[in-house]
Each structure stands twice: as C-alpha cells, then as structure tokens.
Coordinates of C-alpha atoms and ligand atoms in Angstrom, one line a residue:
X1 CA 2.9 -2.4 6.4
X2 CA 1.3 -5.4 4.7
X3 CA -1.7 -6.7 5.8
X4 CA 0.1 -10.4 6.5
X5 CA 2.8 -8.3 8.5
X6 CA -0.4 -6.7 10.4
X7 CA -1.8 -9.9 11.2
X8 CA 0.8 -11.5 12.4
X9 CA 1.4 -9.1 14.8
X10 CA -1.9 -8.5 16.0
X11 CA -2.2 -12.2 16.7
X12 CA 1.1 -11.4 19.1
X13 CA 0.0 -8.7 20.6
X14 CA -2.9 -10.5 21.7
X15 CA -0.9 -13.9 22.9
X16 CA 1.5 -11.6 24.4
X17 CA -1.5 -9.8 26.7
X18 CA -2.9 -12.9 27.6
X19 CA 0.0 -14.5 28.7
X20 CA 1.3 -11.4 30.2
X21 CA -2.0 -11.4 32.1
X22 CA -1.7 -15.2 32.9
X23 CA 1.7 -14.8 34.1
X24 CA 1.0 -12.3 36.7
X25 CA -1.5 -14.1 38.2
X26 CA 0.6 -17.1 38.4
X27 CA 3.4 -15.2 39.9
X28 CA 1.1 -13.4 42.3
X29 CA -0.1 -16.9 43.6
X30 CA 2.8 -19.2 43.8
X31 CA 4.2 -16.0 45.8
X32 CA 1.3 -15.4 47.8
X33 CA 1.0 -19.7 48.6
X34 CA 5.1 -19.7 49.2
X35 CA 4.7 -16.9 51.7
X36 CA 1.9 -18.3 53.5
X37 CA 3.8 -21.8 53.9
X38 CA 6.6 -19.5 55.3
X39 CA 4.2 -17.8 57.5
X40 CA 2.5 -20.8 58.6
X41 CA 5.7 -22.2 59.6
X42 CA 6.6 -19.4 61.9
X43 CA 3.2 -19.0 63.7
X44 CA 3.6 -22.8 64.4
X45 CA 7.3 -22.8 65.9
X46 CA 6.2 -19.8 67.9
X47 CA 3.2 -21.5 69.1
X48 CA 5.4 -24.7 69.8
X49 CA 8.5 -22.4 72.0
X50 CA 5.6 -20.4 73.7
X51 CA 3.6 -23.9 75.2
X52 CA 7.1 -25.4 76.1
X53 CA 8.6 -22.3 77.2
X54 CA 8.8 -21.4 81.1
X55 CA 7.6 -17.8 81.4
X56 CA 7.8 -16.3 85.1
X57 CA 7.6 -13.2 86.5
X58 CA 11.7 -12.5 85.4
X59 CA 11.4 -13.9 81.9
X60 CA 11.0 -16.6 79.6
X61 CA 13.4 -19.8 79.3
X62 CA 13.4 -21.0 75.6
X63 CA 13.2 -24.8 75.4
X64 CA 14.9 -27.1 73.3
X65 CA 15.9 -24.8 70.4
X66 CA 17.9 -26.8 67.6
X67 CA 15.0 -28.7 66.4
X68 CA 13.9 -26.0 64.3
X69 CA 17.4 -25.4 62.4
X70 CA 16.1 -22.9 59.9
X71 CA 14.3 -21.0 62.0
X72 CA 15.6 -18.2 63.8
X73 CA 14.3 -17.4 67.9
X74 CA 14.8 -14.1 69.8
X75 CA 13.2 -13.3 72.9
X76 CA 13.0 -9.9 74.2
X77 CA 12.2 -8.8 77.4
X78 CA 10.2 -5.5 78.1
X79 CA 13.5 -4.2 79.6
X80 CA 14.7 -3.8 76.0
X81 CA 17.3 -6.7 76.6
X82 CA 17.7 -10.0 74.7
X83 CA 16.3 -12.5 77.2
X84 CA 17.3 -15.5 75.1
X85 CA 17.5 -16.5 71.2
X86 CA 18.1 -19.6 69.3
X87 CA 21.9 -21.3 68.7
X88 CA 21.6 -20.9 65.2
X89 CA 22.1 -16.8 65.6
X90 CA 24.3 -17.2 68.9
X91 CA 26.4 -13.7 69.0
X92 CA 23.9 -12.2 66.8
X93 CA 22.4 -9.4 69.4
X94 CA 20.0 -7.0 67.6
X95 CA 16.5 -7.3 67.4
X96 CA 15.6 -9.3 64.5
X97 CA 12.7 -7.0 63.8
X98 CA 13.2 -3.6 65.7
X99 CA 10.1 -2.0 64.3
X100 CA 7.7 -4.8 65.5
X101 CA 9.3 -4.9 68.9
X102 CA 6.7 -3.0 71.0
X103 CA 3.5 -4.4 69.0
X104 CA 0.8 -5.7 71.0
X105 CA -0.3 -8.4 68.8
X106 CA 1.1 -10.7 66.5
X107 CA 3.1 -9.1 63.4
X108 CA 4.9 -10.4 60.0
X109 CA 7.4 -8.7 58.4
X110 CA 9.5 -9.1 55.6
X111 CA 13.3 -7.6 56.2
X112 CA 16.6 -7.6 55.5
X113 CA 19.6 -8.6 57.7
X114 CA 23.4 -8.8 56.0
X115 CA 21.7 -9.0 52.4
X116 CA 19.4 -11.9 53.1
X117 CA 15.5 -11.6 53.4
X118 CA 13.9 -12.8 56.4
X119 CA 10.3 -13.1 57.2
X120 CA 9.6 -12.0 60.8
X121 CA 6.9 -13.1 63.2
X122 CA 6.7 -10.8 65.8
X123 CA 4.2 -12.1 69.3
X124 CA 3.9 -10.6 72.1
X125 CA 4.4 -13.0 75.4
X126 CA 1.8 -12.6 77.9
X127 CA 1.6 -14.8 80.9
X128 CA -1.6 -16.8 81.4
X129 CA -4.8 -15.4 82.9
X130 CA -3.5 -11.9 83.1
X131 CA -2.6 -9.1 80.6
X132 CA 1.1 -8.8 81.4
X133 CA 3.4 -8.3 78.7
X134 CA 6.7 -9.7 79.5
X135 CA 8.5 -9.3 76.4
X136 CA 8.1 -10.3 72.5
X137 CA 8.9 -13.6 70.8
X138 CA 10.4 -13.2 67.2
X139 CA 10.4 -16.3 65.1
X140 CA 11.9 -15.5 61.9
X141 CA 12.8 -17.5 58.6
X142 CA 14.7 -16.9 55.4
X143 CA 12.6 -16.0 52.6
X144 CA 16.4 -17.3 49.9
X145 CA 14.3 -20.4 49.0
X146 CA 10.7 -17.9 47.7
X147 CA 13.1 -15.8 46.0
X148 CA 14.8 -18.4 44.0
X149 CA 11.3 -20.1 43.4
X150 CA 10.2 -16.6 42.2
X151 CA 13.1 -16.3 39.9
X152 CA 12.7 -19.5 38.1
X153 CA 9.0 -18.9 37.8
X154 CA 9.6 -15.6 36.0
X155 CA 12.9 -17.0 33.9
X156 CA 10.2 -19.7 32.7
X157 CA 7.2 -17.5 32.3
X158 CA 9.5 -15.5 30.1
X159 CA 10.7 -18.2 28.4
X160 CA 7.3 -19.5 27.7
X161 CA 6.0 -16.3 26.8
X162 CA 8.8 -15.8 24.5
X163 CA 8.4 -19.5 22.9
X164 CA 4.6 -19.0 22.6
X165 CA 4.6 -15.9 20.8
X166 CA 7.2 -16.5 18.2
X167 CA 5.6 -20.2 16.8
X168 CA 1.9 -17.8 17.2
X169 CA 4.1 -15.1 14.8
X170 CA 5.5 -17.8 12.8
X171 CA 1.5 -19.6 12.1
X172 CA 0.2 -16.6 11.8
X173 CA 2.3 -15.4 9.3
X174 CA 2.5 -18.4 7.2
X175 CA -0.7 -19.2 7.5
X176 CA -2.5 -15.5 6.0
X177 CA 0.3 -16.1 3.5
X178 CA -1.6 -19.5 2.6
X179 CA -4.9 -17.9 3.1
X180 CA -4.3 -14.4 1.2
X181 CA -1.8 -16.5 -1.8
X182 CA -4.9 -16.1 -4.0
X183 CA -5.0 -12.4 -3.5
X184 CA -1.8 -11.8 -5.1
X185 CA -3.0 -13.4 -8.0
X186 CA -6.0 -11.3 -8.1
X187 CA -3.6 -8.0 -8.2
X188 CA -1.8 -9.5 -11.1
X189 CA -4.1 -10.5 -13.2
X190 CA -5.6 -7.1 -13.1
X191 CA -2.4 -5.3 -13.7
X192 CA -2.0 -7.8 -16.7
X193 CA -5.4 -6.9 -17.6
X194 CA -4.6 -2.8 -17.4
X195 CA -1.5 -2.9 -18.8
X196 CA -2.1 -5.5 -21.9
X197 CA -5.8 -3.9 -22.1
X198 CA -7.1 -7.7 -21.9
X199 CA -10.4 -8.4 -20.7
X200 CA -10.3 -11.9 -21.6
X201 CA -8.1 -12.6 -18.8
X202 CA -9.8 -14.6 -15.9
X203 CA -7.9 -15.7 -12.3
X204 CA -7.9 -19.1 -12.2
X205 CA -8.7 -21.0 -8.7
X206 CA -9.0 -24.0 -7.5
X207 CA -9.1 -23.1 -3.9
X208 CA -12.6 -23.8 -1.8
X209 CA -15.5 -21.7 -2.3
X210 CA -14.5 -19.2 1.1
X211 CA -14.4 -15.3 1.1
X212 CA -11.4 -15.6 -1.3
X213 CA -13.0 -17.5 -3.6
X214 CA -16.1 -15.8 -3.6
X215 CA -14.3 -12.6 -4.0
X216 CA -12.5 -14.3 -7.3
X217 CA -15.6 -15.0 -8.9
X218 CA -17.4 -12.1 -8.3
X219 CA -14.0 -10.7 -10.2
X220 CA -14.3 -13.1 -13.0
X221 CA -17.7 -12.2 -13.7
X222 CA -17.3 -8.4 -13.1
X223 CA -14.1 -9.2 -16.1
X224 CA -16.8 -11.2 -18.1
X225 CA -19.6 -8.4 -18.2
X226 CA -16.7 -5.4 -18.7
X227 CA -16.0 -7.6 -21.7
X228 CA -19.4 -7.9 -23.2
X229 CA -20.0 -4.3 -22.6
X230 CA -16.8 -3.6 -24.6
X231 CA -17.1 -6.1 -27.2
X232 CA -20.5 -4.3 -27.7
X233 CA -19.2 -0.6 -27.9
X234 CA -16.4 -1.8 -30.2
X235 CA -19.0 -3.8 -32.6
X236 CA -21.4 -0.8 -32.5
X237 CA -18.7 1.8 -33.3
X238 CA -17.3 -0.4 -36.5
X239 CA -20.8 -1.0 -37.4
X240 CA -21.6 3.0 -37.8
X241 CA -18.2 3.4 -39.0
X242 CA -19.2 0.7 -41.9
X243 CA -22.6 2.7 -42.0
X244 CA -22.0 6.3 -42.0
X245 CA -18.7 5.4 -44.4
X246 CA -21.2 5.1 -47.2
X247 CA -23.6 8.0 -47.0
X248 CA -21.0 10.4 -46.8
X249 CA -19.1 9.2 -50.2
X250 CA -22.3 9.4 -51.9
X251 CA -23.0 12.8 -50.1
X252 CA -19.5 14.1 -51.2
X253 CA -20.0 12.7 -54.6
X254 CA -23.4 14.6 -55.2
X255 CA -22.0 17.9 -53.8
X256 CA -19.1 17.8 -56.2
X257 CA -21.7 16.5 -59.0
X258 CA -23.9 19.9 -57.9
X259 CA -20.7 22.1 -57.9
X260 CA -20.2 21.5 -61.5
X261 CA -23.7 21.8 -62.6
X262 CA -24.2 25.4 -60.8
X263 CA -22.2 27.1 -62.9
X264 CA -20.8 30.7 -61.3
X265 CA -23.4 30.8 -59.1
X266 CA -21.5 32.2 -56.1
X267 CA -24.2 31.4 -53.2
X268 CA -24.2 27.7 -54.1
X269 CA -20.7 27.4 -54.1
X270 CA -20.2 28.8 -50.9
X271 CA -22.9 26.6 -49.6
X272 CA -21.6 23.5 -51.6
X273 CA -18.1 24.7 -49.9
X274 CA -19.4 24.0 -46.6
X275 CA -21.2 20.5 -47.3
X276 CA -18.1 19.6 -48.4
X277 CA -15.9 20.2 -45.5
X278 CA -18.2 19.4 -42.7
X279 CA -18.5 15.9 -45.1
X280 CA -14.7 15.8 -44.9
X281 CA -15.0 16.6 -41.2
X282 CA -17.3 13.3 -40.5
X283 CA -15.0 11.5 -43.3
X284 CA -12.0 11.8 -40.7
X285 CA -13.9 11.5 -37.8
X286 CA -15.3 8.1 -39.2
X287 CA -12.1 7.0 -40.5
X288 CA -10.8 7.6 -36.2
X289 CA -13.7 5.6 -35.3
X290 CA -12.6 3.1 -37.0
X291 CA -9.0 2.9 -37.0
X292 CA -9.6 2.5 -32.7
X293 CA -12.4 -0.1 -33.5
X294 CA -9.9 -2.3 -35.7
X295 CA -6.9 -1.4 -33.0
X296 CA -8.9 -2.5 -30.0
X297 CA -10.4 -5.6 -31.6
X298 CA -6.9 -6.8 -32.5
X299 CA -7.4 -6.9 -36.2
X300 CA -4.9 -3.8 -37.1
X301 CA -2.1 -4.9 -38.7
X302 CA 1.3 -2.4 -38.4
X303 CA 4.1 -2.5 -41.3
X304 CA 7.3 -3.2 -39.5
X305 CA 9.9 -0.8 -41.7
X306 CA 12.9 1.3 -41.3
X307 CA 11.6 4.8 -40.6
X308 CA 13.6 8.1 -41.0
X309 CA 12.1 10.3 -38.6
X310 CA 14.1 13.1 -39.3
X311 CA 12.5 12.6 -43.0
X312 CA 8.9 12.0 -42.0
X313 CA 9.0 15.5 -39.5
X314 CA 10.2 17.4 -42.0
X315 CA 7.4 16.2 -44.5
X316 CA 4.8 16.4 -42.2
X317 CA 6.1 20.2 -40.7
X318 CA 5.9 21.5 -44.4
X319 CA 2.2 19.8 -44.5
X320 CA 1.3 21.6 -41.3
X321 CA 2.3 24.8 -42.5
X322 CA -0.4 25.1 -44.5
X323 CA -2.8 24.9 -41.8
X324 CA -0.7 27.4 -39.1
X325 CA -1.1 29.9 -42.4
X326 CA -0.4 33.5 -40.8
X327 CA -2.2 32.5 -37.7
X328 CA 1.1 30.9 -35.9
X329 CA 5.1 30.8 -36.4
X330 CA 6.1 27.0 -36.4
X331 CA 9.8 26.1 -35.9
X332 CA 11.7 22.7 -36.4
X333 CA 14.3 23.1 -33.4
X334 CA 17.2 20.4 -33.5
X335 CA 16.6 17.4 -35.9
X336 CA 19.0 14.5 -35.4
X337 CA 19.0 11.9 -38.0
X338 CA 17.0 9.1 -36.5
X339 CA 15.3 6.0 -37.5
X340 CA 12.9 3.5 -35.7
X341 CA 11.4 0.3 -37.1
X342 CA 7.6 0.6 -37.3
X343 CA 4.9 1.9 -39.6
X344 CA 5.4 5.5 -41.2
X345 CA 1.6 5.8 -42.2
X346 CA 1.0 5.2 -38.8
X347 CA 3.7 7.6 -37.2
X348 CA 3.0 10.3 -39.4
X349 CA -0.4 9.8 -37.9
X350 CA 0.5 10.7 -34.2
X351 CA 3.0 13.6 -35.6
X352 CA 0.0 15.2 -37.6
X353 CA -2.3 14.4 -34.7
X354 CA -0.2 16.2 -31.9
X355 CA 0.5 18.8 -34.8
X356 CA -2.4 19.7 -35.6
X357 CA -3.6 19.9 -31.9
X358 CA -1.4 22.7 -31.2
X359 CA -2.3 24.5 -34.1
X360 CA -5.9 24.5 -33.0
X361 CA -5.0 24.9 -29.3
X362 CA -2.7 28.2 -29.2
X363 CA -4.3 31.5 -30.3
X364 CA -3.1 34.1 -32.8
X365 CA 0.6 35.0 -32.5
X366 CA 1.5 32.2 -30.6
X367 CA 4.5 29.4 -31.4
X368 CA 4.5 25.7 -31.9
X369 CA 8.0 24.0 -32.3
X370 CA 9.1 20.6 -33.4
X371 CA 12.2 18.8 -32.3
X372 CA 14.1 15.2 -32.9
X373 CA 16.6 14.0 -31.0
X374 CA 18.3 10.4 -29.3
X375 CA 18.7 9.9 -25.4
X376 CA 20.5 6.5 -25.4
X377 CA 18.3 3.8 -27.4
X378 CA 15.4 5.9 -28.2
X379 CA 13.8 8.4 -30.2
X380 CA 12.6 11.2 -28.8
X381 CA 10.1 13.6 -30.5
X382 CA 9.0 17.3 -28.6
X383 CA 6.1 18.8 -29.9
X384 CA 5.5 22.0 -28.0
X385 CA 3.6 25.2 -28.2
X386 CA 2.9 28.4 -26.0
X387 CA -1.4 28.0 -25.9
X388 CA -3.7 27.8 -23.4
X389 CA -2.4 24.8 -21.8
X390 CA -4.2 21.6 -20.3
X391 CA -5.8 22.2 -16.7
X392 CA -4.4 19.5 -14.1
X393 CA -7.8 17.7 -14.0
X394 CA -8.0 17.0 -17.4
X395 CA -4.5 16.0 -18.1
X396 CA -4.6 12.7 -16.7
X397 CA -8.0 12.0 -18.7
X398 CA -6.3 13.5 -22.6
X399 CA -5.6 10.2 -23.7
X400 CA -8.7 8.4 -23.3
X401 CA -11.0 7.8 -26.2
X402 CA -13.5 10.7 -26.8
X403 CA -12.1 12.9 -23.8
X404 CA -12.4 16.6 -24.5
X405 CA -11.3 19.1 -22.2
X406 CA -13.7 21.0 -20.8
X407 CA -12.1 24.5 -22.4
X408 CA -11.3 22.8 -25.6
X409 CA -15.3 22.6 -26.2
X410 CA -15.7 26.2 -26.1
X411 CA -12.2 27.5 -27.3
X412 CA -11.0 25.9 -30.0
X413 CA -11.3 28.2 -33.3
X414 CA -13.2 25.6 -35.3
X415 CA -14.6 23.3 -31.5
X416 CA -13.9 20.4 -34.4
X417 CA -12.4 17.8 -32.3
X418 CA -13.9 14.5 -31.6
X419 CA -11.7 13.2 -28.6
X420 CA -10.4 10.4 -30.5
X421 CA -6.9 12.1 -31.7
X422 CA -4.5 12.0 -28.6
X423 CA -5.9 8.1 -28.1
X424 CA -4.7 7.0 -31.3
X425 CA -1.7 8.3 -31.3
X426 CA -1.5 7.1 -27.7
X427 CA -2.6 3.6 -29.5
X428 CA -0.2 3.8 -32.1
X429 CA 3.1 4.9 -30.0
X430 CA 2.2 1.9 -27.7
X431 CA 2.3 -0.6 -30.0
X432 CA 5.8 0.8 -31.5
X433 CA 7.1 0.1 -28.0
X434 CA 7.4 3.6 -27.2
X435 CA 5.3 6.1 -24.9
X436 CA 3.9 8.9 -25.2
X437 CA 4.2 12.1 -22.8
X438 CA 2.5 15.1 -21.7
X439 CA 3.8 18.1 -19.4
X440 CA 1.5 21.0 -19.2
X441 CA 1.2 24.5 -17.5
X442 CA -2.0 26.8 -18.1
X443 CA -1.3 29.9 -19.9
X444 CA 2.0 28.5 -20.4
X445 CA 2.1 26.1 -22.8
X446 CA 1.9 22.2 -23.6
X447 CA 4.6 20.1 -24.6
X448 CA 4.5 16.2 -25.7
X449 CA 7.3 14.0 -25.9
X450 CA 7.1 10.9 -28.1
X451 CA 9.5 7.7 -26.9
X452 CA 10.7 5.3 -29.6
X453 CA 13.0 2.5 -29.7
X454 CA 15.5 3.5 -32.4
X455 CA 16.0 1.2 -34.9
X456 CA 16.7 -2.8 -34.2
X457 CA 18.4 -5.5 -36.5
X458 CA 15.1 -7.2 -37.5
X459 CA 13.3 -4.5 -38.8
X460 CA 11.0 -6.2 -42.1
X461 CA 8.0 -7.9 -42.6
X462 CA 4.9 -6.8 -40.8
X463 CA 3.5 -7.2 -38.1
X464 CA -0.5 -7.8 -36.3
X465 CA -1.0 -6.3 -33.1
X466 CA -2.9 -7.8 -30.3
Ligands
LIG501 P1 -9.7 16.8 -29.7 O1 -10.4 16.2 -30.9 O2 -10.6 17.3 -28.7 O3 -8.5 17.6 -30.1 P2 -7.7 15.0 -28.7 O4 -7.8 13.6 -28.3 O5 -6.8 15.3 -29.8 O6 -9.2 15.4 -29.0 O7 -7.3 15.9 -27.5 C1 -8.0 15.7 -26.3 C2 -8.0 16.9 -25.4 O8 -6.7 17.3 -25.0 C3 -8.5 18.1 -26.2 O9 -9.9 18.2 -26.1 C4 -7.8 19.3 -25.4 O10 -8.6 19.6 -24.3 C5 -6.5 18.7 -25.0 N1 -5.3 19.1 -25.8 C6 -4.7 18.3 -26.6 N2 -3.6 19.0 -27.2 C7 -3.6 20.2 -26.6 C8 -2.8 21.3 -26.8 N3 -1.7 21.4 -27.6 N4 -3.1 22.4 -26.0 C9 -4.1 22.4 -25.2 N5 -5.0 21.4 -25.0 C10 -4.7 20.3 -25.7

C-alpha cells in the first residue's frame, strides 16, 4: 500500500476513534439526563398523589388523577388487590411492575408492557407516624419519547461521524499528495539517471526549504559529488590509457628490433616471445580502457550501417577457431540470414568478446556453440558453452566494469582477463538498442543471448552516442 494510501487512513482511523469515543459519551449522557427528567417526574407525581391522597386503615383514595395525563397510577393494596389506578389505564388490571410490588423502599424500573417501555416508580405507602405498609404506589411513564431522542442522537452521531471522516480521508489524501509531489520526482530523476547513466541530471524545486526540500538537495549534491568522482575516474583512466599507449609501442618495437638482432639464439627468442605477448596483453587491455573511457564520456562515435550478421558470425567463428585449437569443439547451430543497422567493428567486438570468454572459461573437451536467429523484430545471437558456469552471486555483478568472478581469478587457463570485456560489449549492445543476456547454471554451463533490432529503413550515416 502506498504511503499516501497509509496516511490517509491512519488520519481516519484516528478521527474515527475519537469520534467513536466522543459519541459514546454523548449518548451515555443525553440518555443518562433524559432518564433522570423521566425519573424526576415520577418521584414528583408520586410525592404529589401520596400528600393529596387519603390513606386509612382500609386503603388509599387516589385524588384527582387526570392532571397528570402521561403518567400512569396503580395502587396496590398488601391484599394483592388493585386498590385504585389512574383513568388513563382504566381496565388495565395487572401490576404495572410485578417484580417491585413487595419492595420496601422506593424502586425504578424500566419494563415493557404491549411493546412500549415504561419506566416504573415503585413506593411503598406507609401511613404517618407508624411503620405500616398498606400497599405500594406505582407511578409509571413511557420512556417512546428517550427512545426516539436516542435514535436521532445515534442516526446523527453516525452521520457526523461518517461526514467527518470522509472530508479528514479526502484532506488527508490530497494534501500528502501535495506534500510528497516532489518525491515522485525524486524517483524519476534517479531512474532517468540509472537508466540513461546521467549524472548530470539534478531535480529541480522550487518548493520551500522543509524535509522535502532538504531531502532534494542533499540528493543534488550527493548527484554532484558522484559526478566529480566519475568525471575523475574516467579522466584518470584515459590519461593512463594515453600514457601507457606509448611505452608499450616503443617496448614492442625494441623487442621486435632485439628479435632480429639475436640471430638463432633460442633462449632470447623464447624470452623475446613472452615480452611480446604480455606487451600485446596490456596493448588490448589499454585499448579496453579506453574504448569505455571515450564511451562513458560521450565522445564514441558508432557507424550506423547495414550489418549481415549471419556474415560477421561466420567470420568471427573461423577467427575463434584458432584460439579453441584442439582444446574445445565449437559449433555454429542455426544461422538465419539477418541484418541490423549499427557498427560491424563494434559488433564483432561483443561476438569475439563473449567468444573468447567461453573459450577461456570451459576446460578441455568441453563445447562452445554459436547460433543466429529472428524472434519478431530482433536479432537474436546465443552464445553458449558447457564450462564451469557463473555462481548466482556473481552473475548479477558480470557486466560491471572490472568485475571478475571470484573463480575466474584462479581458474582461467591464462587468469588474463581484466574485467572490462562483458561491460563493453554490454556498452556496445546498449547503444544498438539491443540487450544483452545471461542465464547460467554451475557445472552446467553459460549461455548469452544478444537482442538486436533487425534492420530499419534509415540505416546510413553515423551516429555519436551520448
Ligand atoms: P574477464 O576479463 O574476467 O573475462 P569479463 O568482463 O569478460 O572479464 O567477464 C567478467 C566475469 O564473468 C569473468 O571474470 C567470469 O567470472 C565471468 N564469465 C564471463 N563469461 C563466462 C563464461 N562463459 N563462463 C564462466 N564465467 C564467465
């Protein structure tokens, strides 16, 4: 549930206690006051009947009765028998509270006679100066008019309550809308900023300086120092790129110039041998380093052609072969003729990339295979093999820049890699419009599938990437 949704209903919850709380006291008191005017009624007319009334040894004569019209008079003697009652409930000859009939003080009750709720005021009569009971008065009066009182109280209570705690829903909700509106711009501009892989991005707000805002600028100027680190890293890494680039040419040139000048010598050439190839080895490396320092600073320009895939697997497979040598079988499954619009240099690079990978990856024996195919309006490449396979933890980690496996250190044959191989060709898939995939069991086998967008209409020219 979202937090606005959460708000809104705590702030209802809470109305709706308190006013559930506030309405029960209310109830309890108008009752509670009601009942006592009810009451207060009764003990009066009794007192009135009892003063006028002539009590004597045989019983009691009621006075004037009809005055009090709502108000309902039995008297009983102690005999049991109805000595008198009012006009108003003439014919009516049961006691109007049997239960109270033999209590020696005064009693209220609330009962119910032919569906209507009376209260009762039960007293006993006792004739003056002595403690003889002669019977019981019972006053009673309809409790019709409490009751409806009662009813609208709790129709409007409910009403109220109702009324109160949808405009409290309504504020609430529009109002953390108002108040968290910001927010959503905050989530975003970060998912422009991980998906576009833009730190230059900043939120813009004009809102007052309050949590929110705060929160935005701390944001901001997290973005702005991420982006001076990065700026930094990528400057330093095309700097040594530019640095190392140099050194090594003149290295390779030397060792070449030494290799002629040694003659036979067998020792030197195997030692020249392997300055050479380690040079080659930081040659490529260097060349990585900065092929991702040009991409990431924007600068990279991609050729915007009509590629044949089918074409550029086959030339890259019978490449590859050379370096599977006895070591591995490698097999071109199904090959569709396909083409895409993009950069073949490029391409070829994230083919002999993933290639090469599996080579190193699967041990003697093993099987790496190549496929080509369509599924509606792309391209899709499968480069598989049968090696050691990717462990869950580092599989989500493969395509970031210098992330090695924590087995690839120690078991690759030649422990060459740098990290940077599976990031350019994520890099370079990217910004064809495709993706790049990875499924992987261990001791199974790893297989990557390459998306493209087959070929459009405008397919010329070239094109920079941002
Ligand atoms: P590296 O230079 O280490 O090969 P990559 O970026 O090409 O760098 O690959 C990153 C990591 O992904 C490797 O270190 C390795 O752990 C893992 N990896 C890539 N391809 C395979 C594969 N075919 N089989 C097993 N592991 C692989």
């Amino acid at each position: 549930m979202s937090l606005r949704a959460r708000l809104a209903l705590l702030s209802i919850s809470i109305v709706g206690g308190v006013l559930l709380i506030f309405g029960v006291a209310v109830y309890l008191s108008v009752s509670i006051t009601l009942t006592n005017q009810v009451d207060h009624t009764l003990e009066g007319a009794a007192a009135q009947i009892i003063r006028n009334s002539m009590a004597d040894r045989v019983g009691v004569t009621l006075p004037e009765l009809n005055l009090f019209a709502d108000i309902y008079i039995q008297v009983w003697g102690t005999d049991g028998k109805l000595a008198s009652s009012s006009l108003n409930i003439q014919g009516f000859d049961r006691p109007l509270d049997t239960d109270s009939l033999n209590s020696v003080k005064p009693v209220f009750r609330d009962v119910v006679i032919e569906n209507t709720q009376l209260r009762v005021l039960t007293v006993p009569l006792i004739i003056r100066n002595s403690d003889r009971v002669i019977g019981v008065l019972q006053a009673a009066s309809s409790l019709e008019m409490v009751q409806a009182i009662q009813e609208v109280l709790i129709w409007v209570l409910l009403i109220g309550a109702a009324i109160s705690m949808t405009i409290i829903g309504l504020a609430s909700w529009f109002s953390t809308g108002r108040a968290l509106s910001p927010l959503e711009t905050v989530t975003q501009t970060a998912d422009q900023i991980v998906r576009a892989d833009d730190l230059s991005r900043r939120i813009p707000y004009q809102g007052p300086p309050d949590e929110v805002g705060h929160l935005i600028m701390a944001f901001n100027q997290t973005l702005s120092r991420l982006e001076n680190l990065f700026n930094t890293q990528r400057r330093f890494l095309a700097d040594v790129g530019h640095e190392l680039r140099t050194p090594l040419t003149v290295i390779r040139g030397n060792a070449d110039l030494m290799r002629r000048m040694s003659g036979g010598d067998e020792e030197s050439k195997e030692s020249l041998d392997s300055i050479q190839s380690e040079v080659d080895r930081l040659t490529r490396m260097v060349g990585d380093l900065l092929f991702l320092a040009q991409a990431e600073s924007g600068k990279l320009p991609l050729a915007h052609d009509l590629v044949e895939l089918d074409t550029l697997i086959l030339e890259v497979y019978n490449q590859m072969l050379v370096l599977a040598k006895d070591k591995l079988t490698m097999r071109v499954e199904e090959i569709d003729q396909v083409q895409v619009c993009g950069d073949k240099d490029r391409l070829k690079q994230v083919l002999v990339n993933l290639l090469a990978n599996a080579i190193k990856y699967t041990p003697s024996g093993g099987e790496v295979r190549i496929s080509l195919g369509k599924l509606e309006d792309q391209a899709k490449i499968v480069v598989s093999d049968n090696g050691p396979g990717i462990p869950a933890e580092d599989l989500p980690h493969i395509f970031e820049r210098f992330y090695r496996g924590e087995k690839s250190r120690t078991r690759s044959r030649d422990g060459k890699g740098f990290g940077l191989g599976l990031s350019i060709a994520y890099w370079i898939v990217r910004n064809h419009g495709g993706k790049i995939e990875v499924t992987s069991k261990e001791q199974q086998g790893t297989s990557f599938t390459v998306w493209l967008p087959l070929e459009g209409e405008s397919c010329k020219g070239k094109i920079f990437v941002d």
